[in-house]
Amino acid sequence: APRTKPRGGARLSSMAASTSATWRIARFLGRGLRGTALACCVANTICNTICGLEVSGSLGQSMQPTLQEVVVTERMSIRTGTPSKGDIVVCPYPKDPTVTIGKRLVGLEGDVFLKARRSFFEASTITVPKDHCFLQGDNTKLSTDSRHFGSVPLGLVQGRVVLRVWPLERAGWLSTRWWFEKGAEKLP
């Protein structure tokens, strides 16, 4: 007796073909995504080690409204020289080195600043010693900075914030002069 094809045979072979095509597409996309992820990792490593660039998230409430979300930090200028007044720098938090903070550098060696007060009658000053800097957040009411923990050794400064990436409507280069041009030297 001759064998006849089962009725659903045509349907099964077309389903197998479409499943096979789906797997081929998924495999192709998976390889592409792996390649893209690898390229991103290599680019990130090159940027971090050679160029000294790093993309990081928000630096906290103390730098609002100047910085809010995503920024780019560069480390090359810190390796080759001293940061300048007005630069936004990143360094480990002196009270917890596992936390990185971002503050504006407002004072260098010899500058004198008021220390944070605990009471109305307590007013003392901080003189920035040699090879140290004084850091302060732009949002002085919400910032824990050098007024609280004292001056920071310049050797702890890890990088300088140079670019605001996000939000897109505020993306752009950050000038070191911006803060001083706004008359912030009059801030307490």
PDB file of C-alpha atoms in Angstrom:
ATOM      1  CA  ALA A   1       0.000   0.000   0.000  1.00  0.00           C
ATOM      2  CA  PRO A   2       1.429   3.361  -0.946  1.00  0.00           C
ATOM      3  CA  ARG A   3       2.133   5.753   1.893  1.00  0.00           C
ATOM      4  CA  THR A   4       0.330   9.029   1.861  1.00  0.00           C
ATOM      5  CA  LYS A   5       1.425  12.217   3.543  1.00  0.00           C
ATOM      6  CA  PRO A   6      -0.294  13.103   6.760  1.00  0.00           C
ATOM      7  CA  ARG A   7      -2.712  15.992   6.400  1.00  0.00           C
ATOM      8  CA  GLY A   8      -0.886  18.400   8.701  1.00  0.00           C
ATOM      9  CA  GLY A   9       2.548  17.673   7.196  1.00  0.00           C
ATOM     10  CA  ALA A  10       2.695  20.854   5.178  1.00  0.00           C
ATOM     11  CA  ARG A  11       1.774  22.864   8.230  1.00  0.00           C
ATOM     12  CA  LEU A  12       4.451  21.167  10.355  1.00  0.00           C
ATOM     13  CA  SER A  13       7.220  21.788   7.851  1.00  0.00           C
ATOM     14  CA  SER A  14       6.311  25.478   7.522  1.00  0.00           C
ATOM     15  CA  MET A  15       6.238  25.810  11.335  1.00  0.00           C
ATOM     16  CA  ALA A  16       9.641  24.134  11.569  1.00  0.00           C
ATOM     17  CA  ALA A  17      11.006  26.482   8.917  1.00  0.00           C
ATOM     18  CA  SER A  18       9.655  29.558  10.686  1.00  0.00           C
ATOM     19  CA  THR A  19      10.999  28.322  14.037  1.00  0.00           C
ATOM     20  CA  SER A  20      14.387  27.700  12.440  1.00  0.00           C
ATOM     21  CA  ALA A  21      14.358  31.181  10.896  1.00  0.00           C
ATOM     22  CA  THR A  22      13.405  32.693  14.254  1.00  0.00           C
ATOM     23  CA  TRP A  23      16.318  30.933  15.929  1.00  0.00           C
ATOM     24  CA  ARG A  24      18.699  32.105  13.195  1.00  0.00           C
ATOM     25  CA  ILE A  25      17.546  35.696  13.664  1.00  0.00           C
ATOM     26  CA  ALA A  26      17.815  35.398  17.456  1.00  0.00           C
ATOM     27  CA  ARG A  27      21.318  33.928  17.147  1.00  0.00           C
ATOM     28  CA  PHE A  28      22.351  36.717  14.755  1.00  0.00           C
ATOM     29  CA  LEU A  29      20.970  39.417  17.067  1.00  0.00           C
ATOM     30  CA  GLY A  30      22.561  37.753  20.089  1.00  0.00           C
ATOM     31  CA  ARG A  31      25.963  37.775  18.395  1.00  0.00           C
ATOM     32  CA  GLY A  32      25.422  41.409  17.423  1.00  0.00           C
ATOM     33  CA  LEU A  33      24.463  42.382  20.955  1.00  0.00           C
ATOM     34  CA  ARG A  34      27.434  40.514  22.383  1.00  0.00           C
ATOM     35  CA  GLY A  35      29.712  42.254  19.905  1.00  0.00           C
ATOM     36  CA  THR A  36      28.189  45.628  20.737  1.00  0.00           C
ATOM     37  CA  ALA A  37      28.503  44.988  24.477  1.00  0.00           C
ATOM     38  CA  LEU A  38      32.125  43.922  24.026  1.00  0.00           C
ATOM     39  CA  ALA A  39      32.859  47.030  21.924  1.00  0.00           C
ATOM     40  CA  CYS A  40      31.273  49.237  24.613  1.00  0.00           C
ATOM     41  CA  CYS A  41      33.361  47.568  27.332  1.00  0.00           C
ATOM     42  CA  VAL A  42      36.565  48.009  25.314  1.00  0.00           C
ATOM     43  CA  ALA A  43      35.716  51.655  24.535  1.00  0.00           C
ATOM     44  CA  ASN A  44      34.926  52.285  28.213  1.00  0.00           C
ATOM     45  CA  THR A  45      38.225  50.714  29.288  1.00  0.00           C
ATOM     46  CA  ILE A  46      40.171  52.780  26.748  1.00  0.00           C
ATOM     47  CA  CYS A  47      38.385  55.971  27.812  1.00  0.00           C
ATOM     48  CA  ASN A  48      39.015  55.242  31.498  1.00  0.00           C
ATOM     49  CA  THR A  49      42.675  54.260  31.260  1.00  0.00           C
ATOM     50  CA  ILE A  50      44.069  56.309  28.392  1.00  0.00           C
ATOM     51  CA  CYS A  51      41.826  59.371  28.203  1.00  0.00           C
ATOM     52  CA  GLY A  52      40.788  59.361  31.853  1.00  0.00           C
ATOM     53  CA  LEU A  53      37.088  59.853  31.036  1.00  0.00           C
ATOM     54  CA  GLU A  54      34.287  58.346  33.091  1.00  0.00           C
ATOM     55  CA  VAL A  55      30.516  58.684  32.865  1.00  0.00           C
ATOM     56  CA  SER A  56      28.831  58.819  36.262  1.00  0.00           C
ATOM     57  CA  GLY A  57      25.416  59.383  37.743  1.00  0.00           C
ATOM     58  CA  SER A  58      24.184  62.211  39.892  1.00  0.00           C
ATOM     59  CA  LEU A  59      26.514  63.867  42.374  1.00  0.00           C
ATOM     60  CA  GLY A  60      23.674  64.370  44.837  1.00  0.00           C
ATOM     61  CA  GLN A  61      21.596  67.258  46.128  1.00  0.00           C
ATOM     62  CA  SER A  62      24.574  69.391  47.054  1.00  0.00           C
ATOM     63  CA  MET A  63      25.319  70.260  43.413  1.00  0.00           C
ATOM     64  CA  GLN A  64      21.749  71.081  42.343  1.00  0.00           C
ATOM     65  CA  PRO A  65      20.728  72.969  40.251  1.00  0.00           C
ATOM     66  CA  THR A  66      24.116  72.995  38.454  1.00  0.00           C
ATOM     67  CA  LEU A  67      24.276  69.206  38.101  1.00  0.00           C
ATOM     68  CA  GLN A  68      21.394  66.814  38.465  1.00  0.00           C
ATOM     69  CA  GLU A  69      21.791  63.618  36.504  1.00  0.00           C
ATOM     70  CA  VAL A  70      24.578  62.206  34.301  1.00  0.00           C
ATOM     71  CA  VAL A  71      28.015  63.829  33.924  1.00  0.00           C
ATOM     72  CA  VAL A  72      31.414  63.039  32.388  1.00  0.00           C
ATOM     73  CA  THR A  73      34.493  63.266  34.596  1.00  0.00           C
ATOM     74  CA  GLU A  74      38.055  63.518  33.286  1.00  0.00           C
ATOM     75  CA  ARG A  75      41.144  62.600  35.281  1.00  0.00           C
ATOM     76  CA  MET A  76      43.967  63.651  32.957  1.00  0.00           C
ATOM     77  CA  SER A  77      44.230  67.307  34.032  1.00  0.00           C
ATOM     78  CA  ILE A  78      44.337  66.242  37.699  1.00  0.00           C
ATOM     79  CA  ARG A  79      47.280  63.925  36.947  1.00  0.00           C
ATOM     80  CA  THR A  80      49.185  66.659  35.136  1.00  0.00           C
ATOM     81  CA  GLY A  81      48.431  69.651  37.353  1.00  0.00           C
ATOM     82  CA  THR A  82      46.464  71.225  40.166  1.00  0.00           C
ATOM     83  CA  PRO A  83      42.736  71.846  39.747  1.00  0.00           C
ATOM     84  CA  SER A  84      41.627  75.480  39.650  1.00  0.00           C
ATOM     85  CA  LYS A  85      39.137  77.424  41.734  1.00  0.00           C
ATOM     86  CA  GLY A  86      35.710  76.981  40.218  1.00  0.00           C
ATOM     87  CA  ASP A  87      36.308  73.412  38.990  1.00  0.00           C
ATOM     88  CA  ILE A  88      33.782  70.773  40.011  1.00  0.00           C
ATOM     89  CA  VAL A  89      35.887  67.889  41.296  1.00  0.00           C
ATOM     90  CA  VAL A  90      35.224  64.356  42.525  1.00  0.00           C
ATOM     91  CA  CYS A  91      36.964  62.707  45.459  1.00  0.00           C
ATOM     92  CA  PRO A  92      36.254  60.127  48.159  1.00  0.00           C
ATOM     93  CA  TYR A  93      34.081  61.353  51.014  1.00  0.00           C
ATOM     94  CA  PRO A  94      36.529  61.909  53.921  1.00  0.00           C
ATOM     95  CA  LYS A  95      34.200  60.260  56.463  1.00  0.00           C
ATOM     96  CA  ASP A  96      33.467  57.214  54.233  1.00  0.00           C
ATOM     97  CA  PRO A  97      36.053  56.561  51.476  1.00  0.00           C
ATOM     98  CA  THR A  98      33.734  54.072  49.725  1.00  0.00           C
ATOM     99  CA  VAL A  99      31.471  56.998  48.721  1.00  0.00           C
ATOM    100  CA  THR A 100      32.488  59.408  45.941  1.00  0.00           C
ATOM    101  CA  ILE A 101      31.395  63.030  46.236  1.00  0.00           C
ATOM    102  CA  GLY A 102      31.364  65.872  43.739  1.00  0.00           C
ATOM    103  CA  LYS A 103      31.858  69.450  44.939  1.00  0.00           C
ATOM    104  CA  ARG A 104      33.082  72.766  43.607  1.00  0.00           C
ATOM    105  CA  LEU A 105      36.655  73.680  44.500  1.00  0.00           C
ATOM    106  CA  VAL A 106      36.383  77.145  46.050  1.00  0.00           C
ATOM    107  CA  GLY A 107      39.661  77.494  47.931  1.00  0.00           C
ATOM    108  CA  LEU A 108      43.332  76.585  47.753  1.00  0.00           C
ATOM    109  CA  GLU A 109      46.333  77.028  50.069  1.00  0.00           C
ATOM    110  CA  GLY A 110      46.062  80.068  52.354  1.00  0.00           C
ATOM    111  CA  ASP A 111      42.377  80.842  51.732  1.00  0.00           C
ATOM    112  CA  VAL A 112      40.232  81.368  54.857  1.00  0.00           C
ATOM    113  CA  PHE A 113      36.614  80.172  55.215  1.00  0.00           C
ATOM    114  CA  LEU A 114      33.936  80.128  57.897  1.00  0.00           C
ATOM    115  CA  LYS A 115      33.382  76.749  59.501  1.00  0.00           C
ATOM    116  CA  ALA A 116      29.811  75.406  59.741  1.00  0.00           C
ATOM    117  CA  ARG A 117      28.179  76.646  62.952  1.00  0.00           C
ATOM    118  CA  ARG A 118      26.527  74.451  65.534  1.00  0.00           C
ATOM    119  CA  SER A 119      25.192  77.441  67.435  1.00  0.00           C
ATOM    120  CA  PHE A 120      24.757  81.169  66.880  1.00  0.00           C
ATOM    121  CA  PHE A 121      27.761  82.060  69.045  1.00  0.00           C
ATOM    122  CA  GLU A 122      30.158  79.525  67.577  1.00  0.00           C
ATOM    123  CA  ALA A 123      32.024  81.107  64.668  1.00  0.00           C
ATOM    124  CA  SER A 124      35.418  79.774  63.701  1.00  0.00           C
ATOM    125  CA  THR A 125      37.441  79.809  60.537  1.00  0.00           C
ATOM    126  CA  ILE A 126      39.330  77.260  58.501  1.00  0.00           C
ATOM    127  CA  THR A 127      42.592  78.201  56.774  1.00  0.00           C
ATOM    128  CA  VAL A 128      43.370  75.891  53.874  1.00  0.00           C
ATOM    129  CA  PRO A 129      46.793  74.281  54.500  1.00  0.00           C
ATOM    130  CA  LYS A 130      49.460  73.558  51.887  1.00  0.00           C
ATOM    131  CA  ASP A 131      48.534  70.872  49.315  1.00  0.00           C
ATOM    132  CA  HIS A 132      44.861  70.955  50.374  1.00  0.00           C
ATOM    133  CA  CYS A 133      41.689  72.413  48.892  1.00  0.00           C
ATOM    134  CA  PHE A 134      38.340  73.629  50.194  1.00  0.00           C
ATOM    135  CA  LEU A 135      35.278  72.023  48.583  1.00  0.00           C
ATOM    136  CA  GLN A 136      31.734  73.350  48.716  1.00  0.00           C
ATOM    137  CA  GLY A 137      28.456  72.278  47.122  1.00  0.00           C
ATOM    138  CA  ASP A 138      26.546  74.793  45.005  1.00  0.00           C
ATOM    139  CA  ASN A 139      23.429  74.111  47.085  1.00  0.00           C
ATOM    140  CA  THR A 140      24.989  75.271  50.365  1.00  0.00           C
ATOM    141  CA  LYS A 141      21.921  74.528  52.510  1.00  0.00           C
ATOM    142  CA  LEU A 142      21.947  70.816  51.606  1.00  0.00           C
ATOM    143  CA  SER A 143      25.687  70.298  51.226  1.00  0.00           C
ATOM    144  CA  THR A 144      27.993  68.484  53.622  1.00  0.00           C
ATOM    145  CA  ASP A 145      31.339  69.826  52.498  1.00  0.00           C
ATOM    146  CA  SER A 146      34.645  71.291  53.734  1.00  0.00           C
ATOM    147  CA  ARG A 147      32.742  73.557  56.120  1.00  0.00           C
ATOM    148  CA  HIS A 148      31.870  70.336  58.005  1.00  0.00           C
ATOM    149  CA  PHE A 149      34.817  67.975  57.421  1.00  0.00           C
ATOM    150  CA  GLY A 150      37.631  70.464  56.781  1.00  0.00           C
ATOM    151  CA  SER A 151      39.947  70.882  53.842  1.00  0.00           C
ATOM    152  CA  VAL A 152      40.723  67.924  51.587  1.00  0.00           C
ATOM    153  CA  PRO A 153      44.234  66.855  50.491  1.00  0.00           C
ATOM    154  CA  LEU A 154      44.747  67.583  46.782  1.00  0.00           C
ATOM    155  CA  GLY A 155      45.993  64.007  46.399  1.00  0.00           C
ATOM    156  CA  LEU A 156      42.461  62.741  47.069  1.00  0.00           C
ATOM    157  CA  VAL A 157      40.977  64.676  44.140  1.00  0.00           C
ATOM    158  CA  GLN A 158      40.313  62.036  41.473  1.00  0.00           C
ATOM    159  CA  GLY A 159      38.879  64.012  38.586  1.00  0.00           C
ATOM    160  CA  ARG A 160      37.159  67.079  37.231  1.00  0.00           C
ATOM    161  CA  VAL A 161      33.566  67.176  35.952  1.00  0.00           C
ATOM    162  CA  VAL A 162      33.683  68.604  32.425  1.00  0.00           C
ATOM    163  CA  LEU A 163      30.425  67.696  30.681  1.00  0.00           C
ATOM    164  CA  ARG A 164      26.743  67.442  31.582  1.00  0.00           C
ATOM    165  CA  VAL A 165      25.218  64.606  29.506  1.00  0.00           C
ATOM    166  CA  TRP A 166      21.692  64.298  30.875  1.00  0.00           C
ATOM    167  CA  PRO A 167      19.072  65.771  30.770  1.00  0.00           C
ATOM    168  CA  LEU A 168      19.572  66.432  27.054  1.00  0.00           C
ATOM    169  CA  GLU A 169      18.072  69.923  27.151  1.00  0.00           C
ATOM    170  CA  ARG A 170      20.825  70.943  29.611  1.00  0.00           C
ATOM    171  CA  ALA A 171      23.662  68.901  28.042  1.00  0.00           C
ATOM    172  CA  GLY A 172      26.883  70.780  27.447  1.00  0.00           C
ATOM    173  CA  TRP A 173      30.381  71.649  28.593  1.00  0.00           C
ATOM    174  CA  LEU A 174      30.852  73.015  32.093  1.00  0.00           C
ATOM    175  CA  SER A 175      32.993  76.130  32.321  1.00  0.00           C
ATOM    176  CA  THR A 176      35.203  76.604  35.356  1.00  0.00           C
ATOM    177  CA  ARG A 177      34.356  80.307  35.317  1.00  0.00           C
ATOM    178  CA  TRP A 178      30.539  79.921  35.320  1.00  0.00           C
ATOM    179  CA  TRP A 179      30.145  79.851  39.094  1.00  0.00           C
ATOM    180  CA  PHE A 180      32.323  82.885  39.754  1.00  0.00           C
ATOM    181  CA  GLU A 181      30.753  84.878  36.907  1.00  0.00           C
ATOM    182  CA  LYS A 182      27.368  84.463  38.623  1.00  0.00           C
ATOM    183  CA  GLY A 183      28.642  86.329  41.689  1.00  0.00           C
ATOM    184  CA  ALA A 184      28.916  83.234  43.881  1.00  0.00           C
ATOM    185  CA  GLU A 185      32.028  84.595  45.588  1.00  0.00           C
ATOM    186  CA  LYS A 186      29.530  86.504  47.761  1.00  0.00           C
ATOM    187  CA  LEU A 187      28.027  83.268  49.105  1.00  0.00           C
ATOM    188  CA  PRO A 188      28.738  82.470  52.772  1.00  0.00           C
TER     189      PRO A 188
END
